[in-house]
PDB file of C-alpha atoms in Angstrom:
ATOM      1  CA  MET A 171     -17.552  -8.505 -35.214  1.00  0.00           C
ATOM      2  CA  ASN A 172     -17.748 -11.988 -34.623  1.00  0.00           C
ATOM      3  CA  LEU A 173     -16.207 -14.420 -37.296  1.00  0.00           C
ATOM      4  CA  SER A 174     -19.707 -15.177 -39.024  1.00  0.00           C
ATOM      5  CA  LEU A 175     -20.351 -11.906 -39.941  1.00  0.00           C
ATOM      6  CA  PHE A 176     -16.870 -11.411 -41.067  1.00  0.00           C
ATOM      7  CA  ARG A 177     -17.327 -14.399 -43.651  1.00  0.00           C
ATOM      8  CA  ASP A 178     -20.783 -12.488 -44.590  1.00  0.00           C
ATOM      9  CA  THR A 179     -19.383  -9.132 -45.229  1.00  0.00           C
ATOM     10  CA  PHE A 180     -16.258 -10.415 -46.859  1.00  0.00           C
ATOM     11  CA  ASP A 181     -18.359 -12.853 -49.083  1.00  0.00           C
ATOM     12  CA  ARG A 182     -20.529  -9.636 -49.869  1.00  0.00           C
ATOM     13  CA  ILE A 183     -17.790  -7.553 -51.113  1.00  0.00           C
ATOM     14  CA  ARG A 184     -16.153 -10.122 -53.142  1.00  0.00           C
ATOM     15  CA  ARG A 185     -19.499 -10.913 -54.772  1.00  0.00           C
ATOM     16  CA  GLU A 186     -20.094  -7.010 -55.648  1.00  0.00           C
ATOM     17  CA  ALA A 187     -16.504  -6.315 -56.591  1.00  0.00           C
ATOM     18  CA  GLY A 188     -16.709  -9.664 -59.232  1.00  0.00           C
ATOM     19  CA  LYS A 189     -19.950  -8.026 -61.015  1.00  0.00           C
ATOM     20  CA  VAL A 190     -17.291  -5.287 -62.295  1.00  0.00           C
ATOM     21  CA  LEU A 191     -14.046  -7.460 -62.259  1.00  0.00           C
ATOM     22  CA  LEU A 192     -14.907 -10.535 -64.676  1.00  0.00           C
ATOM     23  CA  GLY A 193     -12.671 -13.460 -64.350  1.00  0.00           C
ATOM     24  CA  GLN A 194     -10.653 -12.002 -61.433  1.00  0.00           C
ATOM     25  CA  ASP A 195     -11.883 -13.623 -58.756  1.00  0.00           C
ATOM     26  CA  GLU A 196      -8.471 -14.850 -57.212  1.00  0.00           C
ATOM     27  CA  ILE A 197      -7.004 -11.068 -57.508  1.00  0.00           C
ATOM     28  CA  ILE A 198      -9.941  -9.669 -55.888  1.00  0.00           C
ATOM     29  CA  GLU A 199      -9.955 -12.187 -52.806  1.00  0.00           C
ATOM     30  CA  THR A 200      -6.097 -11.812 -52.529  1.00  0.00           C
ATOM     31  CA  THR A 201      -6.493  -8.328 -52.495  1.00  0.00           C
ATOM     32  CA  LEU A 202      -9.262  -8.101 -49.712  1.00  0.00           C
ATOM     33  CA  LEU A 203      -7.182 -10.549 -47.793  1.00  0.00           C
ATOM     34  CA  ALA A 204      -4.415  -8.412 -48.037  1.00  0.00           C
ATOM     35  CA  ILE A 205      -6.323  -4.989 -47.378  1.00  0.00           C
ATOM     36  CA  LEU A 206      -8.050  -6.864 -43.957  1.00  0.00           C
ATOM     37  CA  ALA A 207      -4.734  -8.175 -42.530  1.00  0.00           C
ATOM     38  CA  GLY A 208      -3.451  -4.123 -42.847  1.00  0.00           C
ATOM     39  CA  GLY A 209      -0.693  -4.269 -46.105  1.00  0.00           C
ATOM     40  CA  HIS A 210      -0.906  -2.721 -48.977  1.00  0.00           C
ATOM     41  CA  VAL A 211      -0.595  -4.252 -52.395  1.00  0.00           C
ATOM     42  CA  LEU A 212       1.229  -4.313 -55.473  1.00  0.00           C
ATOM     43  CA  ILE A 213      -0.259  -5.293 -58.889  1.00  0.00           C
ATOM     44  CA  GLU A 214       1.540  -6.292 -62.005  1.00  0.00           C
ATOM     45  CA  GLY A 215       0.220  -6.689 -65.506  1.00  0.00           C
ATOM     46  CA  VAL A 216       0.187  -5.167 -69.198  1.00  0.00           C
ATOM     47  CA  PRO A 217      -1.974  -2.320 -69.471  1.00  0.00           C
ATOM     48  CA  GLY A 218      -5.710  -2.965 -70.218  1.00  0.00           C
ATOM     49  CA  LEU A 219      -6.219  -5.834 -67.937  1.00  0.00           C
ATOM     50  CA  GLY A 220      -8.275  -3.911 -64.959  1.00  0.00           C
ATOM     51  CA  LYS A 221      -5.947  -2.576 -62.391  1.00  0.00           C
ATOM     52  CA  THR A 222      -6.952   0.454 -62.104  1.00  0.00           C
ATOM     53  CA  LEU A 223     -10.614  -0.580 -62.295  1.00  0.00           C
ATOM     54  CA  LEU A 224      -9.913  -2.933 -58.928  1.00  0.00           C
ATOM     55  CA  VAL A 225      -9.128  -0.094 -57.269  1.00  0.00           C
ATOM     56  CA  ARG A 226     -11.735   2.326 -58.218  1.00  0.00           C
ATOM     57  CA  THR A 227     -14.056  -0.747 -57.347  1.00  0.00           C
ATOM     58  CA  LEU A 228     -12.760  -1.177 -54.059  1.00  0.00           C
ATOM     59  CA  ALA A 229     -13.178   2.177 -52.712  1.00  0.00           C
ATOM     60  CA  HIS A 230     -16.845   2.362 -54.193  1.00  0.00           C
ATOM     61  CA  VAL A 231     -17.977  -0.967 -52.435  1.00  0.00           C
ATOM     62  CA  PHE A 232     -16.032   0.029 -49.161  1.00  0.00           C
ATOM     63  CA  GLY A 233     -17.361   3.671 -49.338  1.00  0.00           C
ATOM     64  CA  ALA A 234     -13.726   4.727 -48.423  1.00  0.00           C
ATOM     65  CA  SER A 235     -12.141   8.066 -49.644  1.00  0.00           C
ATOM     66  CA  PHE A 236     -10.668   7.275 -52.550  1.00  0.00           C
ATOM     67  CA  ARG A 237      -7.182   9.400 -54.564  1.00  0.00           C
ATOM     68  CA  ARG A 238      -5.421   8.531 -57.684  1.00  0.00           C
ATOM     69  CA  ILE A 239      -1.898   9.433 -58.119  1.00  0.00           C
ATOM     70  CA  GLN A 240      -0.406   8.999 -61.757  1.00  0.00           C
ATOM     71  CA  PHE A 241       3.070   8.625 -61.121  1.00  0.00           C
ATOM     72  CA  THR A 242       5.423  10.025 -63.949  1.00  0.00           C
ATOM     73  CA  PRO A 243       9.205  10.738 -64.122  1.00  0.00           C
ATOM     74  CA  ASP A 244       8.924  14.625 -63.076  1.00  0.00           C
ATOM     75  CA  LEU A 245       6.763  13.562 -60.166  1.00  0.00           C
ATOM     76  CA  MET A 246       7.790  15.866 -56.928  1.00  0.00           C
ATOM     77  CA  PRO A 247       7.636  14.325 -53.158  1.00  0.00           C
ATOM     78  CA  SER A 248       5.603  17.170 -52.615  1.00  0.00           C
ATOM     79  CA  ASP A 249       2.846  16.183 -55.274  1.00  0.00           C
ATOM     80  CA  VAL A 250       2.300  13.139 -53.378  1.00  0.00           C
ATOM     81  CA  THR A 251       2.457  14.480 -49.612  1.00  0.00           C
ATOM     82  CA  GLY A 252       1.285  18.234 -50.225  1.00  0.00           C
ATOM     83  CA  GLY A 253       3.353  21.116 -48.741  1.00  0.00           C
ATOM     84  CA  ASN A 254       3.677  24.576 -47.193  1.00  0.00           C
ATOM     85  CA  VAL A 255       1.988  27.346 -49.362  1.00  0.00           C
ATOM     86  CA  PHE A 256       2.340  31.098 -48.443  1.00  0.00           C
ATOM     87  CA  ASP A 257      -1.107  32.269 -47.839  1.00  0.00           C
ATOM     88  CA  GLN A 258      -0.711  36.100 -48.451  1.00  0.00           C
ATOM     89  CA  LYS A 259      -4.232  36.579 -46.544  1.00  0.00           C
ATOM     90  CA  GLU A 260      -2.900  35.302 -43.069  1.00  0.00           C
ATOM     91  CA  ASP A 261       0.353  36.081 -44.050  1.00  0.00           C
ATOM     92  CA  ARG A 262       1.944  32.626 -43.158  1.00  0.00           C
ATOM     93  CA  PHE A 263       2.402  29.366 -44.365  1.00  0.00           C
ATOM     94  CA  VAL A 264      -0.136  26.713 -44.713  1.00  0.00           C
ATOM     95  CA  PHE A 265      -0.076  22.956 -45.116  1.00  0.00           C
ATOM     96  CA  HIS A 266      -2.147  21.599 -48.100  1.00  0.00           C
ATOM     97  CA  GLU A 267      -2.678  18.045 -48.110  1.00  0.00           C
ATOM     98  CA  GLY A 268      -1.617  16.194 -50.840  1.00  0.00           C
ATOM     99  CA  PRO A 269      -3.184  13.096 -52.554  1.00  0.00           C
ATOM    100  CA  VAL A 270      -1.796  10.493 -49.838  1.00  0.00           C
ATOM    101  CA  PHE A 271      -4.218  11.888 -47.538  1.00  0.00           C
ATOM    102  CA  THR A 272      -7.332   9.898 -48.342  1.00  0.00           C
ATOM    103  CA  GLN A 273      -8.008   5.957 -46.981  1.00  0.00           C
ATOM    104  CA  LEU A 274      -7.389   4.339 -50.344  1.00  0.00           C
ATOM    105  CA  LEU A 275      -4.807   5.615 -52.519  1.00  0.00           C
ATOM    106  CA  LEU A 276      -4.231   4.214 -56.184  1.00  0.00           C
ATOM    107  CA  ALA A 277      -0.321   4.551 -56.926  1.00  0.00           C
ATOM    108  CA  ASP A 278      -0.831   3.837 -60.595  1.00  0.00           C
ATOM    109  CA  GLU A 279       2.322   2.981 -62.168  1.00  0.00           C
ATOM    110  CA  ILE A 280       4.859   3.596 -59.475  1.00  0.00           C
ATOM    111  CA  ASN A 281       7.731   2.457 -61.029  1.00  0.00           C
ATOM    112  CA  ARG A 282       7.684   5.850 -63.420  1.00  0.00           C
ATOM    113  CA  ALA A 283       8.483   7.849 -60.436  1.00  0.00           C
ATOM    114  CA  PRO A 284      12.172   8.699 -59.440  1.00  0.00           C
ATOM    115  CA  ALA A 285      13.808   7.512 -56.039  1.00  0.00           C
ATOM    116  CA  LYS A 286      12.935  10.560 -54.117  1.00  0.00           C
ATOM    117  CA  THR A 287       9.207  10.986 -55.081  1.00  0.00           C
ATOM    118  CA  GLN A 288       8.832   7.146 -54.230  1.00  0.00           C
ATOM    119  CA  SER A 289      10.608   7.630 -50.769  1.00  0.00           C
ATOM    120  CA  ALA A 290       7.780  10.189 -49.880  1.00  0.00           C
ATOM    121  CA  LEU A 291       5.066   7.223 -50.160  1.00  0.00           C
ATOM    122  CA  LEU A 292       7.534   4.918 -48.368  1.00  0.00           C
ATOM    123  CA  GLU A 293       7.095   6.877 -45.106  1.00  0.00           C
ATOM    124  CA  ALA A 294       3.283   6.955 -45.264  1.00  0.00           C
ATOM    125  CA  MET A 295       3.409   3.336 -46.174  1.00  0.00           C
ATOM    126  CA  GLN A 296       5.257   2.481 -43.071  1.00  0.00           C
ATOM    127  CA  ASP A 297       4.425   5.072 -40.563  1.00  0.00           C
ATOM    128  CA  LEU A 298       0.802   5.561 -41.823  1.00  0.00           C
ATOM    129  CA  ALA A 299       1.805   9.588 -41.220  1.00  0.00           C
ATOM    130  CA  VAL A 300       3.728  12.379 -43.307  1.00  0.00           C
ATOM    131  CA  THR A 301       6.316  14.614 -42.292  1.00  0.00           C
ATOM    132  CA  THR A 302       7.074  17.926 -43.683  1.00  0.00           C
ATOM    133  CA  ASP A 303       9.318  20.599 -42.109  1.00  0.00           C
ATOM    134  CA  GLY A 304       9.360  18.878 -39.006  1.00  0.00           C
ATOM    135  CA  VAL A 305       5.917  18.199 -38.674  1.00  0.00           C
ATOM    136  CA  THR A 306       4.458  14.892 -38.566  1.00  0.00           C
ATOM    137  CA  ARG A 307       0.546  14.811 -39.671  1.00  0.00           C
ATOM    138  CA  PRO A 308      -1.149  11.264 -39.422  1.00  0.00           C
ATOM    139  CA  LEU A 309      -3.031   9.659 -42.479  1.00  0.00           C
ATOM    140  CA  PRO A 310      -6.735   8.678 -42.091  1.00  0.00           C
ATOM    141  CA  GLU A 311      -7.529   5.219 -41.251  1.00  0.00           C
ATOM    142  CA  PRO A 312      -7.762   2.867 -42.469  1.00  0.00           C
ATOM    143  CA  PHE A 313      -4.625   3.931 -45.066  1.00  0.00           C
ATOM    144  CA  LEU A 314      -4.441   1.755 -47.833  1.00  0.00           C
ATOM    145  CA  VAL A 315      -2.043   1.783 -50.792  1.00  0.00           C
ATOM    146  CA  ILE A 316      -2.852  -0.232 -53.897  1.00  0.00           C
ATOM    147  CA  ALA A 317       0.088   0.322 -56.708  1.00  0.00           C
ATOM    148  CA  THR A 318       0.110  -0.868 -60.176  1.00  0.00           C
ATOM    149  CA  GLN A 319       3.083  -1.532 -62.238  1.00  0.00           C
ATOM    150  CA  ASN A 320       3.728  -2.442 -66.213  1.00  0.00           C
ATOM    151  CA  PRO A 321       6.095  -5.414 -66.131  1.00  0.00           C
ATOM    152  CA  VAL A 322       7.085  -5.164 -70.101  1.00  0.00           C
ATOM    153  CA  GLU A 323       8.201  -1.717 -70.398  1.00  0.00           C
ATOM    154  CA  SER A 324      11.466  -0.012 -69.431  1.00  0.00           C
ATOM    155  CA  GLN A 325      11.450   2.987 -70.964  1.00  0.00           C
ATOM    156  CA  GLY A 326      10.915   6.203 -68.287  1.00  0.00           C
ATOM    157  CA  THR A 327      10.846   3.658 -65.526  1.00  0.00           C
ATOM    158  CA  TYR A 328      12.533   3.506 -62.163  1.00  0.00           C
ATOM    159  CA  PRO A 329      12.864  -0.128 -60.450  1.00  0.00           C
ATOM    160  CA  LEU A 330      11.384  -0.102 -57.118  1.00  0.00           C
ATOM    161  CA  PRO A 331      14.255  -0.768 -54.433  1.00  0.00           C
ATOM    162  CA  GLU A 332      13.936  -3.524 -51.788  1.00  0.00           C
ATOM    163  CA  ALA A 333      12.958  -1.676 -49.009  1.00  0.00           C
ATOM    164  CA  GLN A 334       9.822  -0.416 -50.647  1.00  0.00           C
ATOM    165  CA  LEU A 335       8.997  -3.771 -52.015  1.00  0.00           C
ATOM    166  CA  ASP A 336       9.385  -5.329 -48.632  1.00  0.00           C
ATOM    167  CA  ARG A 337       6.570  -2.572 -47.391  1.00  0.00           C
ATOM    168  CA  PHE A 338       4.015  -4.068 -49.902  1.00  0.00           C
ATOM    169  CA  LEU A 339       2.074  -6.935 -48.164  1.00  0.00           C
ATOM    170  CA  VAL A 340       1.388  -9.044 -51.518  1.00  0.00           C
ATOM    171  CA  LYS A 341       2.614  -8.610 -55.368  1.00  0.00           C
ATOM    172  CA  LEU A 342      -0.190  -9.893 -57.656  1.00  0.00           C
ATOM    173  CA  HIS A 343       0.361 -10.655 -61.307  1.00  0.00           C
ATOM    174  CA  VAL A 344      -2.907  -9.643 -63.399  1.00  0.00           C
ATOM    175  CA  ARG A 345      -2.858 -12.314 -66.665  1.00  0.00           C
ATOM    176  CA  TYR A 346      -4.777 -12.114 -69.637  1.00  0.00           C
ATOM    177  CA  PRO A 347      -8.538 -13.210 -69.514  1.00  0.00           C
ATOM    178  CA  GLY A 348      -9.465 -16.697 -71.142  1.00  0.00           C
ATOM    179  CA  PRO A 349     -11.583 -16.430 -74.406  1.00  0.00           C
ATOM    180  CA  ALA A 350     -14.815 -17.304 -72.232  1.00  0.00           C
ATOM    181  CA  VAL A 351     -14.125 -14.405 -69.725  1.00  0.00           C
ATOM    182  CA  GLU A 352     -13.030 -12.097 -72.877  1.00  0.00           C
ATOM    183  CA  LYS A 353     -16.567 -12.748 -74.411  1.00  0.00           C
ATOM    184  CA  GLN A 354     -18.417 -11.942 -71.285  1.00  0.00           C
ATOM    185  CA  ILE A 355     -16.445  -8.574 -70.964  1.00  0.00           C
ATOM    186  CA  LEU A 356     -17.533  -8.006 -74.396  1.00  0.00           C
ATOM    187  CA  ARG A 357     -21.048  -8.491 -73.559  1.00  0.00           C
ATOM    188  CA  HIS A 358     -20.912  -6.178 -70.726  1.00  0.00           C
ATOM    189  CA  HIS A 359     -19.743  -3.493 -72.720  1.00  0.00           C
ATOM    190  CA  VAL A 360     -22.478  -4.124 -75.251  1.00  0.00           C
ATOM    191  CA  ASP A 361     -24.924  -4.146 -72.328  1.00  0.00           C
ATOM    192  CA  GLY A 362     -23.654  -0.445 -71.535  1.00  0.00           C
ATOM    193  CA  PHE A 363     -21.150  -0.867 -68.974  1.00  0.00           C
ATOM    194  CA  SER A 364     -18.545   2.052 -68.519  1.00  0.00           C
ATOM    195  CA  ALA A 365     -15.500   1.843 -66.451  1.00  0.00           C
ATOM    196  CA  ALA A 366     -15.695   5.510 -66.133  1.00  0.00           C
ATOM    197  CA  LYS A 367     -19.270   5.352 -64.620  1.00  0.00           C
ATOM    198  CA  LEU A 368     -19.429   2.944 -61.923  1.00  0.00           C
ATOM    199  CA  ASP A 369     -21.863   4.499 -59.923  1.00  0.00           C
ATOM    200  CA  ARG A 370     -24.285   3.551 -63.061  1.00  0.00           C
ATOM    201  CA  VAL A 371     -23.446  -0.027 -62.707  1.00  0.00           C
ATOM    202  CA  GLY A 372     -25.529  -0.839 -59.809  1.00  0.00           C
ATOM    203  CA  ILE A 373     -22.715  -2.397 -57.408  1.00  0.00           C
ATOM    204  CA  GLU A 374     -23.420  -1.427 -53.766  1.00  0.00           C
ATOM    205  CA  ARG A 375     -21.630  -0.378 -51.071  1.00  0.00           C
ATOM    206  CA  ILE A 376     -21.187  -3.131 -48.626  1.00  0.00           C
ATOM    207  CA  ALA A 377     -18.759  -1.613 -45.620  1.00  0.00           C
ATOM    208  CA  SER A 378     -17.457   1.607 -44.449  1.00  0.00           C
ATOM    209  CA  ALA A 379     -14.214   2.437 -42.944  1.00  0.00           C
ATOM    210  CA  ASP A 380     -15.221   1.684 -39.719  1.00  0.00           C
ATOM    211  CA  GLU A 381     -16.471  -1.958 -40.598  1.00  0.00           C
ATOM    212  CA  ILE A 382     -12.927  -2.743 -42.257  1.00  0.00           C
ATOM    213  CA  ILE A 383     -11.212  -1.225 -39.060  1.00  0.00           C
ATOM    214  CA  ALA A 384     -13.843  -3.811 -37.139  1.00  0.00           C
ATOM    215  CA  MET A 385     -13.166  -6.389 -39.484  1.00  0.00           C
ATOM    216  CA  ARG A 386      -9.205  -5.990 -39.079  1.00  0.00           C
ATOM    217  CA  ALA A 387      -9.732  -5.922 -35.284  1.00  0.00           C
ATOM    218  CA  ALA A 388     -11.590  -9.379 -35.479  1.00  0.00           C
ATOM    219  CA  LEU A 389      -8.516 -10.998 -36.670  1.00  0.00           C
ATOM    220  CA  GLY A 390      -7.267 -11.127 -33.095  1.00  0.00           C
ATOM    221  CA  GLY A 391      -9.856 -13.575 -32.351  1.00  0.00           C
ATOM    222  CA  VAL A 392      -8.427 -16.449 -34.979  1.00  0.00           C
ATOM    223  CA  ARG A 393      -6.481 -18.949 -33.087  1.00  0.00           C
ATOM    224  CA  VAL A 394      -2.589 -19.605 -34.725  1.00  0.00           C
ATOM    225  CA  ASP A 395      -1.048 -23.107 -33.069  1.00  0.00           C
ATOM    226  CA  ASP A 396       2.710 -23.067 -32.907  1.00  0.00           C
ATOM    227  CA  GLY A 397       2.965 -25.538 -35.298  1.00  0.00           C
ATOM    228  CA  ILE A 398       1.396 -22.868 -37.577  1.00  0.00           C
ATOM    229  CA  ILE A 399       4.224 -20.383 -36.304  1.00  0.00           C
ATOM    230  CA  GLU A 400       6.640 -23.083 -36.890  1.00  0.00           C
ATOM    231  CA  TYR A 401       5.243 -23.775 -40.282  1.00  0.00           C
ATOM    232  CA  ILE A 402       5.836 -20.284 -41.178  1.00  0.00           C
ATOM    233  CA  THR A 403       9.439 -19.772 -39.805  1.00  0.00           C
ATOM    234  CA  ASP A 404      10.414 -23.119 -41.516  1.00  0.00           C
ATOM    235  CA  ILE A 405       9.397 -21.459 -44.930  1.00  0.00           C
ATOM    236  CA  VAL A 406      10.625 -18.375 -44.414  1.00  0.00           C
ATOM    237  CA  ALA A 407      13.575 -19.518 -43.566  1.00  0.00           C
ATOM    238  CA  ARG A 408      13.943 -22.229 -46.521  1.00  0.00           C
ATOM    239  CA  THR A 409      13.881 -18.925 -48.433  1.00  0.00           C
ATOM    240  CA  ARG A 410      16.974 -17.456 -46.982  1.00  0.00           C
ATOM    241  CA  ALA A 411      18.947 -21.187 -47.888  1.00  0.00           C
ATOM    242  CA  HIS A 412      17.700 -21.708 -51.436  1.00  0.00           C
ATOM    243  CA  ARG A 413      19.783 -22.550 -53.970  1.00  0.00           C
ATOM    244  CA  ALA A 414      18.858 -19.894 -56.494  1.00  0.00           C
ATOM    245  CA  VAL A 415      18.007 -16.946 -54.020  1.00  0.00           C
ATOM    246  CA  TYR A 416      20.201 -14.655 -53.125  1.00  0.00           C
ATOM    247  CA  LEU A 417      18.592 -13.013 -50.530  1.00  0.00           C
ATOM    248  CA  GLY A 418      15.439 -14.117 -49.046  1.00  0.00           C
ATOM    249  CA  SER A 419      12.530 -12.781 -47.146  1.00  0.00           C
ATOM    250  CA  SER A 420      12.981 -10.898 -44.252  1.00  0.00           C
ATOM    251  CA  PRO A 421      10.812 -11.172 -40.879  1.00  0.00           C
ATOM    252  CA  ARG A 422       8.163  -8.695 -42.155  1.00  0.00           C
ATOM    253  CA  GLY A 423       7.611 -11.621 -44.811  1.00  0.00           C
ATOM    254  CA  SER A 424       6.773 -13.934 -41.846  1.00  0.00           C
ATOM    255  CA  ILE A 425       4.482 -11.427 -40.418  1.00  0.00           C
ATOM    256  CA  GLY A 426       2.567 -10.605 -43.629  1.00  0.00           C
ATOM    257  CA  LEU A 427       2.135 -14.476 -44.048  1.00  0.00           C
ATOM    258  CA  LEU A 428       0.931 -15.022 -40.403  1.00  0.00           C
ATOM    259  CA  GLY A 429      -1.528 -11.550 -40.758  1.00  0.00           C
ATOM    260  CA  SER A 430      -2.584 -12.692 -44.165  1.00  0.00           C
ATOM    261  CA  ALA A 431      -3.154 -16.234 -43.231  1.00  0.00           C
ATOM    262  CA  ARG A 432      -5.314 -15.151 -40.299  1.00  0.00           C
ATOM    263  CA  ALA A 433      -7.618 -13.164 -42.551  1.00  0.00           C
ATOM    264  CA  ARG A 434      -7.793 -16.194 -44.959  1.00  0.00           C
ATOM    265  CA  ALA A 435      -9.082 -18.350 -41.984  1.00  0.00           C
ATOM    266  CA  ALA A 436     -11.517 -15.593 -40.770  1.00  0.00           C
ATOM    267  CA  SER A 437     -13.272 -15.128 -44.665  1.00  0.00           C
ATOM    268  CA  GLU A 438     -13.951 -18.897 -44.496  1.00  0.00           C
ATOM    269  CA  GLY A 439     -15.489 -18.619 -40.757  1.00  0.00           C
ATOM    270  CA  ARG A 440     -13.071 -20.147 -39.212  1.00  0.00           C
ATOM    271  CA  ASP A 441     -11.099 -19.179 -36.088  1.00  0.00           C
ATOM    272  CA  PHE A 442      -7.954 -21.018 -36.477  1.00  0.00           C
ATOM    273  CA  VAL A 443      -5.109 -21.115 -38.933  1.00  0.00           C
ATOM    274  CA  SER A 444      -4.784 -24.017 -41.020  1.00  0.00           C
ATOM    275  CA  PRO A 445      -1.565 -24.736 -43.268  1.00  0.00           C
ATOM    276  CA  ASP A 446      -3.490 -24.601 -46.136  1.00  0.00           C
ATOM    277  CA  ASP A 447      -4.285 -20.789 -45.482  1.00  0.00           C
ATOM    278  CA  VAL A 448      -0.405 -20.395 -45.466  1.00  0.00           C
ATOM    279  CA  LYS A 449       0.292 -22.347 -48.436  1.00  0.00           C
ATOM    280  CA  ALA A 450      -2.743 -20.283 -50.412  1.00  0.00           C
ATOM    281  CA  LEU A 451      -0.710 -17.147 -49.629  1.00  0.00           C
ATOM    282  CA  ALA A 452       2.973 -17.916 -49.477  1.00  0.00           C
ATOM    283  CA  PRO A 453       3.629 -16.927 -53.229  1.00  0.00           C
ATOM    284  CA  ALA A 454       1.988 -13.726 -52.834  1.00  0.00           C
ATOM    285  CA  VAL A 455       3.680 -12.590 -49.920  1.00  0.00           C
ATOM    286  CA  LEU A 456       7.117 -13.936 -50.542  1.00  0.00           C
ATOM    287  CA  ARG A 457       7.429 -13.566 -54.807  1.00  0.00           C
ATOM    288  CA  HIS A 458       8.507  -9.658 -54.222  1.00  0.00           C
ATOM    289  CA  ARG A 459      11.001 -10.595 -51.244  1.00  0.00           C
ATOM    290  CA  LEU A 460      12.927 -12.757 -53.036  1.00  0.00           C
ATOM    291  CA  ILE A 461      16.012 -11.759 -55.019  1.00  0.00           C
ATOM    292  CA  LEU A 462      17.398 -14.494 -57.235  1.00  0.00           C
ATOM    293  CA  HIS A 463      20.939 -15.139 -58.158  1.00  0.00           C
ATOM    294  CA  PRO A 464      21.873 -13.860 -62.028  1.00  0.00           C
ATOM    295  CA  ASP A 465      22.347 -17.510 -63.033  1.00  0.00           C
ATOM    296  CA  ALA A 466      19.266 -18.694 -62.087  1.00  0.00           C
ATOM    297  CA  GLU A 467      17.505 -15.932 -63.703  1.00  0.00           C
ATOM    298  CA  ILE A 468      19.468 -16.958 -66.956  1.00  0.00           C
ATOM    299  CA  GLU A 469      18.055 -20.564 -66.054  1.00  0.00           C
ATOM    300  CA  GLY A 470      14.465 -19.134 -66.006  1.00  0.00           C
ATOM    301  CA  THR A 471      13.859 -19.817 -62.829  1.00  0.00           C
ATOM    302  CA  SER A 472      11.511 -17.492 -60.763  1.00  0.00           C
ATOM    303  CA  ALA A 473      10.800 -16.271 -57.534  1.00  0.00           C
ATOM    304  CA  ASP A 474       7.433 -18.382 -57.613  1.00  0.00           C
ATOM    305  CA  ASP A 475       9.216 -21.381 -58.694  1.00  0.00           C
ATOM    306  CA  CYS A 476      11.526 -21.058 -55.649  1.00  0.00           C
ATOM    307  CA  VAL A 477       8.101 -20.643 -53.358  1.00  0.00           C
ATOM    308  CA  GLU A 478       6.842 -23.696 -55.070  1.00  0.00           C
ATOM    309  CA  ASP A 479      10.071 -25.673 -53.992  1.00  0.00           C
ATOM    310  CA  ILE A 480      10.003 -24.481 -50.410  1.00  0.00           C
ATOM    311  CA  LEU A 481       6.120 -25.441 -50.028  1.00  0.00           C
ATOM    312  CA  ARG A 482       6.978 -28.716 -51.411  1.00  0.00           C
ATOM    313  CA  GLU A 483       9.898 -29.259 -49.044  1.00  0.00           C
ATOM    314  CA  ALA A 484       8.749 -28.077 -46.035  1.00  0.00           C
ATOM    315  CA  LYS A 485       7.131 -30.107 -43.084  1.00  0.00           C
ATOM    316  CA  VAL A 486       3.367 -29.672 -42.890  1.00  0.00           C
ATOM    317  CA  PRO A 487       2.267 -29.563 -39.318  1.00  0.00           C
ATOM    318  CA  ARG A 488      -0.777 -31.435 -38.106  1.00  0.00           C
ATOM    319  CA  THR A 489      -3.148 -28.899 -36.411  1.00  0.00           C
ATOM    320  CA  ALA A 490      -6.324 -29.155 -34.488  1.00  0.00           C
ATOM    321  CA  ALA A 491      -9.596 -27.671 -35.232  1.00  0.00           C
TER     322      ALA A 491
END
């Protein structure tokens, strides 16, 4: 796939999703960039802001197979991966696939599941495979996890361990809509919109799973100058030295920032990465990888504040188009 077709397909996907998710253009765009860069997405926001609707809409537009897991404190690993069940007719154990065997998986309220269940999903996210009783089974391609979590409620929740957070390419915050957007949402519902009946909304399927794989492959044609590599290296290194940060980003953060920056360049039809691509995606890629000192958190400093400081201090390279 050439970059002109990449940009056209990206724009069409974004427009179709925007017909359902009003006022969430930035969330839609960054989620698409993460998916095309081959990463998983963590979306944080209070209930009712359209997190689940976003995933269902993207599955509809992509034409990808879609499954949803509602995470609860009593969810077992086998409820995610599946397991062997004895078949009396065949007189043997038969493996029954769990909901993780899909192309687009919605892990709803992921922080409600205990650590053992979260670790079952962790292998799938990292290795794109599931191992049960010593047998490894590959997952469909492309395999994508979009997880949601509620930042306010703490009862019955289990904080995600740093190792699992690091597997998400980006973390996004969904905010309340402004009054103008909320009026549009209400008008949408007056006109008959129903989130439970997306097939009646009139949104089209823009791409297929094979086209998503082709778009990912096309990113290999996006040039990355040495200056951009040095810029990304400097930004990530500064996360480890920032005065408010106890633990900075891992090299996985560097790789994620590089991949998502290439996706952004391609989405604009460019065959080269610019510093603006890196700057635009740095908060989403790095915010969940930083662990702050307790005193910094008490003072109200956030991970986004630290990333903003770093981007302001890091020397921006000059790149040739």
